[in-house]
Coordinates of C-alpha atoms and ligand atoms in Angstrom, one line a residue:
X1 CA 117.7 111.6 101.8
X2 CA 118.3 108.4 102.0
X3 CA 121.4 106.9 102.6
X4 CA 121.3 103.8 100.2
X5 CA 124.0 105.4 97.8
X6 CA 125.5 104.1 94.3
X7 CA 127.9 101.6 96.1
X8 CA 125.7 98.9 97.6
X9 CA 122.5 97.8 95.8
X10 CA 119.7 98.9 97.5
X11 CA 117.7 96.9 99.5
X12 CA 115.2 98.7 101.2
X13 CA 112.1 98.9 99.4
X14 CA 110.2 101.9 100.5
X15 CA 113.1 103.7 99.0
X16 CA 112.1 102.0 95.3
X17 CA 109.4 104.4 93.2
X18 CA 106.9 103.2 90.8
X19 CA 104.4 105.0 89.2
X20 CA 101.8 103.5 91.8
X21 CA 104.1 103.7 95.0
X22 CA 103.1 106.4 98.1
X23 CA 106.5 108.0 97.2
X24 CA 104.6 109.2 94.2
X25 CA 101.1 110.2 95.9
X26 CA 99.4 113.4 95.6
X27 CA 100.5 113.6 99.7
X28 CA 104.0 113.1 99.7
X29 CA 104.5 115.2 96.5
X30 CA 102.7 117.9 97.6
X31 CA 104.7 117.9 101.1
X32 CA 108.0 117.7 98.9
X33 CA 106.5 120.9 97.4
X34 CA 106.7 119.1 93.9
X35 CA 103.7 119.3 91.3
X36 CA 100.9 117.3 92.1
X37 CA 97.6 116.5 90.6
X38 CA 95.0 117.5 92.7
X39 CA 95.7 118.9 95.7
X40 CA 96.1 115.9 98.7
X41 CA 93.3 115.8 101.3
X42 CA 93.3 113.9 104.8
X43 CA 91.8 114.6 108.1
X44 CA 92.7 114.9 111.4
X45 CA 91.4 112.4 114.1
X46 CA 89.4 111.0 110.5
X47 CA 89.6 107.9 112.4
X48 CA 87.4 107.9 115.3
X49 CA 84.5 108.3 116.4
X50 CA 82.7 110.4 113.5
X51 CA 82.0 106.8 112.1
X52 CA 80.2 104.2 112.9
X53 CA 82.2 101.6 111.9
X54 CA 84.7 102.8 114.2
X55 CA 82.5 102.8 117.4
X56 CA 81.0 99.0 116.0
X57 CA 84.6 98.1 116.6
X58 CA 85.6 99.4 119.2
X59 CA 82.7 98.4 121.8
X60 CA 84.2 97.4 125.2
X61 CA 87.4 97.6 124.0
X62 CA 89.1 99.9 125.6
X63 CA 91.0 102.7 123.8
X64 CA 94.9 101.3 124.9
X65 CA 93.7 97.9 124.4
X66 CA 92.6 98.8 121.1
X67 CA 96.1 100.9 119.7
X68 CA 97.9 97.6 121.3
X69 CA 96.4 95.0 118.7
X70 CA 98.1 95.2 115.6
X71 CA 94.8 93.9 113.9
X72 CA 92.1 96.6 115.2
X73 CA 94.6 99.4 114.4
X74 CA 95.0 98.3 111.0
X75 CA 91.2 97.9 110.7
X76 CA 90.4 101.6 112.2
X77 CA 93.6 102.6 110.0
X78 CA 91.3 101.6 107.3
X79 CA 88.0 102.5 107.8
X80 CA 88.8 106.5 106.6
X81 CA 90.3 105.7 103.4
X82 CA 87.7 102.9 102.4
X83 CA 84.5 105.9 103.2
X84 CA 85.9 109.1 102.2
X85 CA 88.6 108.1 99.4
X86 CA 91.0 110.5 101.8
X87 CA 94.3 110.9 100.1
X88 CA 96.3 109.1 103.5
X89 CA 96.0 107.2 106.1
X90 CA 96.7 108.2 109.9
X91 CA 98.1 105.5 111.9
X92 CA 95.6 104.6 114.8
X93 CA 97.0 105.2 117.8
X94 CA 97.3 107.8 120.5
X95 CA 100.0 110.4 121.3
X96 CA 100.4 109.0 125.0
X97 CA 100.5 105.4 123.6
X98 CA 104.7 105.5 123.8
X99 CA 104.7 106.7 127.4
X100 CA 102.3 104.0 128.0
X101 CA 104.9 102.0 126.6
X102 CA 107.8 102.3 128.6
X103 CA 105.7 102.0 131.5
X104 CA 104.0 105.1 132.4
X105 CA 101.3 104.4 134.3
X106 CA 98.2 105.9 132.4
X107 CA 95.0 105.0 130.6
X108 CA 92.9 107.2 128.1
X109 CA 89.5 108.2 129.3
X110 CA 86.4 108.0 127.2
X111 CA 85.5 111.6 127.3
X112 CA 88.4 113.4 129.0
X113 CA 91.6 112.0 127.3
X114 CA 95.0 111.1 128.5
X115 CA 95.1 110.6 132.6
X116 CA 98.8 109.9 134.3
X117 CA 98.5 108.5 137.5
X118 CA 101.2 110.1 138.8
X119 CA 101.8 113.3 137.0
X120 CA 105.3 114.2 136.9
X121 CA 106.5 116.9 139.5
X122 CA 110.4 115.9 140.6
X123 CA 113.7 115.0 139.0
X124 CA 113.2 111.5 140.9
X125 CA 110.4 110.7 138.6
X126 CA 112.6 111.2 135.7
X127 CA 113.4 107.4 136.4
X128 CA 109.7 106.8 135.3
X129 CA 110.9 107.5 132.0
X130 CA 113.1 105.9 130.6
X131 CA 114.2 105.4 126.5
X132 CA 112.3 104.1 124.8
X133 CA 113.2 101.1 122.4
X134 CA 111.8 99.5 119.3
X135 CA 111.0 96.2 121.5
X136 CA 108.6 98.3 123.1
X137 CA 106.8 99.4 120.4
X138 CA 106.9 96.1 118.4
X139 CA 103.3 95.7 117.8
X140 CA 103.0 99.2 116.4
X141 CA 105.9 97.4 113.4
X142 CA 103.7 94.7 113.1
X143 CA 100.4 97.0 112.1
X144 CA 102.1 99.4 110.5
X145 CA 103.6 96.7 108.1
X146 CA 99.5 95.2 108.0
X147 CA 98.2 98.9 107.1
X148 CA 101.1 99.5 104.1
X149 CA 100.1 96.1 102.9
X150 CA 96.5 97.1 102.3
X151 CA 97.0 100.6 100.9
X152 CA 99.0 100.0 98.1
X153 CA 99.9 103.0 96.3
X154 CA 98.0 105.4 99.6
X155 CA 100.9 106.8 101.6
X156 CA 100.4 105.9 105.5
X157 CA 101.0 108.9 108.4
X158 CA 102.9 108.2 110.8
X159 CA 103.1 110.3 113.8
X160 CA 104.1 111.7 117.3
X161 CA 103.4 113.8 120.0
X162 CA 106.0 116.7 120.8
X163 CA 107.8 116.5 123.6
X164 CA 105.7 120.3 125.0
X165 CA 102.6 118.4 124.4
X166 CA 103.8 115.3 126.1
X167 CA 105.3 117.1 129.0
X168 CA 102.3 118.7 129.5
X169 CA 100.1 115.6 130.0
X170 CA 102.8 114.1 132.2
X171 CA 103.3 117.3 134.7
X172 CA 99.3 118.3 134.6
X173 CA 98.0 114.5 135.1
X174 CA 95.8 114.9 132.2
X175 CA 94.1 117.3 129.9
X176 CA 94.7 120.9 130.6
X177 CA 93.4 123.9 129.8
X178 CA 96.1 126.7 131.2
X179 CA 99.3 124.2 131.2
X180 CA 100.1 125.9 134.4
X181 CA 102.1 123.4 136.0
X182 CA 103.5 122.9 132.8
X183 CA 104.6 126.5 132.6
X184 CA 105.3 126.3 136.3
X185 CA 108.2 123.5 135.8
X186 CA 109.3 125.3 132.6
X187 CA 109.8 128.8 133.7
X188 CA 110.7 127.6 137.9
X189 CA 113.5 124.8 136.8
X190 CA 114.8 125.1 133.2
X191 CA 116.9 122.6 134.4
X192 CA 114.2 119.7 134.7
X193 CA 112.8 121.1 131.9
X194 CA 115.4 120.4 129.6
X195 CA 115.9 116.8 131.0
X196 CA 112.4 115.6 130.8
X197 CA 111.9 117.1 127.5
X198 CA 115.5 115.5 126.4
X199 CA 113.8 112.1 127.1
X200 CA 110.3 112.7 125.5
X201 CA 112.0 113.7 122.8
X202 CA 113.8 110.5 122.3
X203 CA 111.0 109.0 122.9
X204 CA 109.0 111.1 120.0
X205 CA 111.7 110.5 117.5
X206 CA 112.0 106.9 118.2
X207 CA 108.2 106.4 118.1
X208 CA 108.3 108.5 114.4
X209 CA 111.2 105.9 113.1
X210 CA 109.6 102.9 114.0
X211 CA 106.7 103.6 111.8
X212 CA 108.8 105.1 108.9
X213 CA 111.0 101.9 108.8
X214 CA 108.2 100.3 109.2
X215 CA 106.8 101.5 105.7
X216 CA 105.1 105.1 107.1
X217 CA 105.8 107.1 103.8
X218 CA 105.2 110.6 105.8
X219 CA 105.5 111.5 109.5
X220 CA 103.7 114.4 111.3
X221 CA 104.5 115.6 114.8
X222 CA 101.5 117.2 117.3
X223 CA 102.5 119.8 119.3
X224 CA 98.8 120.5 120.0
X225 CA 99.2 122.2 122.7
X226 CA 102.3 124.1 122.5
X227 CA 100.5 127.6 120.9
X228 CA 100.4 128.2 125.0
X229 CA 103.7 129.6 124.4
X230 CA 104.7 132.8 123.3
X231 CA 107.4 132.7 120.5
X232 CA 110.3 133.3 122.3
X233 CA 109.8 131.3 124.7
X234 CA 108.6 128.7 122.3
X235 CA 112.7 129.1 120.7
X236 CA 114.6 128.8 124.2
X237 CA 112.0 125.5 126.1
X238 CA 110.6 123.8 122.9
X239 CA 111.8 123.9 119.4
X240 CA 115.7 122.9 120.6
X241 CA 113.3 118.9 122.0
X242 CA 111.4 119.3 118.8
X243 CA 114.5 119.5 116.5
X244 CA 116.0 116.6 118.0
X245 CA 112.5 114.3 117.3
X246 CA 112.4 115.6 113.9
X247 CA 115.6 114.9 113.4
X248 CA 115.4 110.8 114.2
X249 CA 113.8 110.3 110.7
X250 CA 115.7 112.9 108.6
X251 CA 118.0 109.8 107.2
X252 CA 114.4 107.9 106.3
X253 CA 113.4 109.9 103.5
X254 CA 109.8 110.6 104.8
X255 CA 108.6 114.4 104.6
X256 CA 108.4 115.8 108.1
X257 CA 104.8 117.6 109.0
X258 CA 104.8 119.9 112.6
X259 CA 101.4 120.7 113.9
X260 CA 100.0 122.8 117.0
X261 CA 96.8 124.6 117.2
X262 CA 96.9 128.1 117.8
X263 CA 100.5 127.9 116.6
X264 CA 99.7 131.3 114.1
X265 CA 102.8 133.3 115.8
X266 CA 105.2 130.0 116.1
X267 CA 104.7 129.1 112.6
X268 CA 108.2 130.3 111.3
X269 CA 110.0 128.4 115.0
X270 CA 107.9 125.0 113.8
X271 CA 109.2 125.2 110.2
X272 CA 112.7 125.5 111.5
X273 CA 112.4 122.7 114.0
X274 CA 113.3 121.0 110.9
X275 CA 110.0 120.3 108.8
X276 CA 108.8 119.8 105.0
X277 CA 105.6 121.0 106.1
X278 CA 103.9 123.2 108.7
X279 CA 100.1 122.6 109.8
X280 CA 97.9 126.1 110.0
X281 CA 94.9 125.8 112.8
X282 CA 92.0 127.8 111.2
X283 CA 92.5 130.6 113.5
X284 CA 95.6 132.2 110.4
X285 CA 94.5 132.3 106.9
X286 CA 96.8 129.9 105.0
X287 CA 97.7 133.1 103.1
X288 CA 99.3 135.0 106.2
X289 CA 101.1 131.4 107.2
X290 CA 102.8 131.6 104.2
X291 CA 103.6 135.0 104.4
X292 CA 105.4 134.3 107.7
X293 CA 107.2 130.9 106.8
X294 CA 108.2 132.1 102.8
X295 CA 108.4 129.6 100.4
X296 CA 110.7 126.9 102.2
X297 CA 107.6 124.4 103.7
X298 CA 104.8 123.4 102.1
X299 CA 101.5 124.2 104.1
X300 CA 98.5 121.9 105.5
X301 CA 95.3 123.0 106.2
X302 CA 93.1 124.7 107.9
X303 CA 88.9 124.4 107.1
X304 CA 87.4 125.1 110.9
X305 CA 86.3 121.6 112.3
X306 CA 83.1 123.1 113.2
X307 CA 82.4 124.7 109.6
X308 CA 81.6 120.9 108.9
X309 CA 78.0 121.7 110.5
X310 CA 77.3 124.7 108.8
X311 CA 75.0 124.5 105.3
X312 CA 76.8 123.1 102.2
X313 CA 76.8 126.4 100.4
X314 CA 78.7 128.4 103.4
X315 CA 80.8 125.0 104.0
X316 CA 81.6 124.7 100.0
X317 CA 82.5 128.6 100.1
X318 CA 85.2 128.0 102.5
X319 CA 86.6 124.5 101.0
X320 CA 87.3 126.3 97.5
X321 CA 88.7 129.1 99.7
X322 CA 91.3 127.4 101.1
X323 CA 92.2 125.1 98.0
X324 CA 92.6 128.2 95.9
X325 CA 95.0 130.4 99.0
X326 CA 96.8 126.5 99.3
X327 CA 97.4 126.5 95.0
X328 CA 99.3 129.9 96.1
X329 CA 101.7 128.1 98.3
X330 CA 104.7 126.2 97.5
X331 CA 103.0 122.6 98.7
X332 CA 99.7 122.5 99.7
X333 CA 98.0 119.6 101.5
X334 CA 94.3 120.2 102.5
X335 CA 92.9 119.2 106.3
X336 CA 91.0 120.4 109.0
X337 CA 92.5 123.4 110.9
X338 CA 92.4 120.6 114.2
X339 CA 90.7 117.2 114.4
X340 CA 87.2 115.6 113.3
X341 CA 84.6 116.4 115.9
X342 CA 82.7 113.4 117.1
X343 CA 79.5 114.8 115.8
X344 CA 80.8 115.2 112.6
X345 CA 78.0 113.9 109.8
X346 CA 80.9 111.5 107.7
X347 CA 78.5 111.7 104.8
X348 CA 79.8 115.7 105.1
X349 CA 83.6 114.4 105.2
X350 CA 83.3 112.7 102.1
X351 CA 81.7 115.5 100.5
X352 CA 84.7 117.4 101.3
X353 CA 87.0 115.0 99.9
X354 CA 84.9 114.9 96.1
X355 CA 84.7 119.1 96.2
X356 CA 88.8 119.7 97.3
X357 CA 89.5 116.9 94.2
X358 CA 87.0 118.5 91.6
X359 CA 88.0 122.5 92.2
X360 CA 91.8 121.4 92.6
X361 CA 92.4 118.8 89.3
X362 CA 95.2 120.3 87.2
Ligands
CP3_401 O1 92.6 109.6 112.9 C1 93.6 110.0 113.6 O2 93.9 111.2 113.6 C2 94.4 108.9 114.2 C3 94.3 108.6 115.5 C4 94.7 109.6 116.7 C5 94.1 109.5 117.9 N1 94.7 110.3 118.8 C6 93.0 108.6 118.3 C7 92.2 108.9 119.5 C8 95.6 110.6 116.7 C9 96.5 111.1 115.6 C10 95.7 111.0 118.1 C11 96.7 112.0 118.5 C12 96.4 112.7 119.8 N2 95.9 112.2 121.0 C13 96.6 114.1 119.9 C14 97.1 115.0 118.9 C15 96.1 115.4 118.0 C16 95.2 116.5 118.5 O3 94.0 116.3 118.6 O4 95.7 117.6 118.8 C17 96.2 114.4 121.3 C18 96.3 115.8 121.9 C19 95.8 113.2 121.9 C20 95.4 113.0 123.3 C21 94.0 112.6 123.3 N3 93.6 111.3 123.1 C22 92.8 113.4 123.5 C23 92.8 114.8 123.7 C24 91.7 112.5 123.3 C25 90.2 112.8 123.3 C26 89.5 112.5 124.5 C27 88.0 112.4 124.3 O5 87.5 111.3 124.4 O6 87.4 113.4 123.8 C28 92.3 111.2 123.1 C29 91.5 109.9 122.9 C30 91.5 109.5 121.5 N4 92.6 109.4 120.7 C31 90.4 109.0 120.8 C32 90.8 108.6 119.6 C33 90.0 107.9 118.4 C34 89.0 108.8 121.4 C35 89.0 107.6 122.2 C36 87.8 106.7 122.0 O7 87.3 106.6 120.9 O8 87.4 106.0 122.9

């Protein structure tokens, strides 16, 4: 909650609440686990490359480049919310975009994704990291506070990467399939572990701050990758980092949302890292996630990205699926089990959008 008591008028103005502010959208209420009416609906990587407008952009402006100006990010911010009428925006940016900023040496490869130049292997390259500060970030302030001004009463995401996911990008060099340097480090020296993951998650929690002071009226955390784990070792190496980032904006009054995909047995470990709401990959129904968390965290989710190819009648089955399991649960805020595909016909994304607003009105 926030902290602006009785005492001292209150000055900070994404704690005030009109009938058309964010704090009152369909997204946040729903992540509170309050009523709502109709049941919120954003996507994952919705911007990006499924649009055209996006790629028109961003030609030979390379993808760093691009989350740097505070002008293009606000643009590509945009660009969803104008097509589809999505119920928030995503902050454009990248997960690795904070490492970049305290001067890890990487770039983000068209194709391929995050690539370290010198992955980390050695408790000398924990110098390579060190906090990071709000000075660093300053541009992201600056289009954050451009996005929020444009939006209106549309709450802004904010987000993070987790400090398992970021590890992993730093110790494998790049994308990984197996994480099994990752799980190398983790298992061989707990030690390191805990000291590299102690700094990303400063680093996460910081990054998640900035954009709620900012004016981000909801924060979600990716721990894409982190369903590598089983559960307990999920408890001991992971959820103690993730806690901590969480925990950097639970003065800010923004709901919390934890993500991983493939996260179906760490679903009740990511609630209790401390958020309002736990994203579902498509791999568990919505209806077993909520028999495993209970009726503390709202839920977000979990249409298969790939189901956006199939034939509108099998692809409007599933939608109405999943917004009538979601009315069951506490808070329910509709999205893809994982991000957009590329590929992705955006005429299809809008559809979904109309369909999860019709069957859900109350
Ligand atoms: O619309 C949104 O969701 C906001 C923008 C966003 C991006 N990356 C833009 C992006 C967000 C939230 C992310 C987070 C991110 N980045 C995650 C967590 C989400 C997830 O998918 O699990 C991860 C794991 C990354 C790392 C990363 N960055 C990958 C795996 C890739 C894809 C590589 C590729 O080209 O296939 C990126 C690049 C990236 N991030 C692109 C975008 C729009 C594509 C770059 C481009 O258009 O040139």
């Amino acid at each position: 909650m926030s902290r602006c008591l009785a005492v001292f008028p209150c000055e900070d103005l994404r704690v005030k609440s009109s009938p058309n502010s964010p704090r009152d959208s369909a997204l946040v209420r729903a992540a509170r686990r309050q009523s709502v009416p109709h049941t919120p609906v954003w996507f994952m990587r919705q911007a990006g490359r499924s649009l055209p407008e996006y790629r028109k952009v961003r030609e030979g402006v390379g993808m760093l480049d691009a989350c740097r100006s505070p002008e293009l990010v606000a643009e590509i911010t945009l660009q969803p919310v104008r097509r589809h009428g999505v119920d928030a925006a995503i902050l454009f940016s990248d997960i690795v975009l904070p490492l970049a900023a305290v001067g890890v040496d990487l770039d983000i490869v068209p194709g391929v994704g995050p690539v370290v130049a010198q992955p980390f292997r050695a408790h000398a390259d924990l110098d390579r990291i060190p906090e990071l500060t709000p000075e660093h970030v300053s541009f992201i302030t600056e289009a954050v506070g451009l996005v929020v001004a444009e939006l209106g009463a549309t709450p802004l995401i904010g987000f993070a990467g987790a400090p398992f996911t970021l590890a992993s990008y730093l110790i494998e060099g790049g994308p990984s399939k197996n994480h099994e340097r990752t799980k190398a480090l983790m298992y061989g020296d707990p030690e390191l572990w805990h000291a590299l993951c102690a700094r990303l998650a400063q680093i996460s929690g910081l990054f998640l701050g900035v954009q709620a002071r900012a004016g981000a009226s909801a924060v979600q955390l990716f721990d894409s990758w982190v369903g590598a784990l089983p559960r307990r070792d999920y408890d001991t190496f992971v959820q103690p980092h993730s806690r901590v980032a969480l925990l950097a904006v639970a003065d800010l009054d923004v709901p919390t949302i934890h993500f991983g995909v493939g996260t179906g047995e760490l679903l009740a470990s990511m609630g209790a890292a401390g958020a309002d709401v736990v994203g579902v990959d498509y791999r568990t129904s919505l209806t077993d996630a909520r028999a495993r968390l209970g009726d503390r965290y709202a839920v977000q989710g979990n249409l298969d990205p790939a189901l956006l190819f199939a034939p509108w009648p099998a692809l409007e089955k599933a939608v109405l699926s999943i917004v009538a399991e979601g009315a069951q649960a506490p808070g329910h805020i509709f999205n893809l089990g994982h991000g957009v595909l590329p590929d992705t016909d955006p005429a299809v994304l809008t559809r979904v959008v109309e369909l999860v607003h019709e069957a859900s009105a109350r």
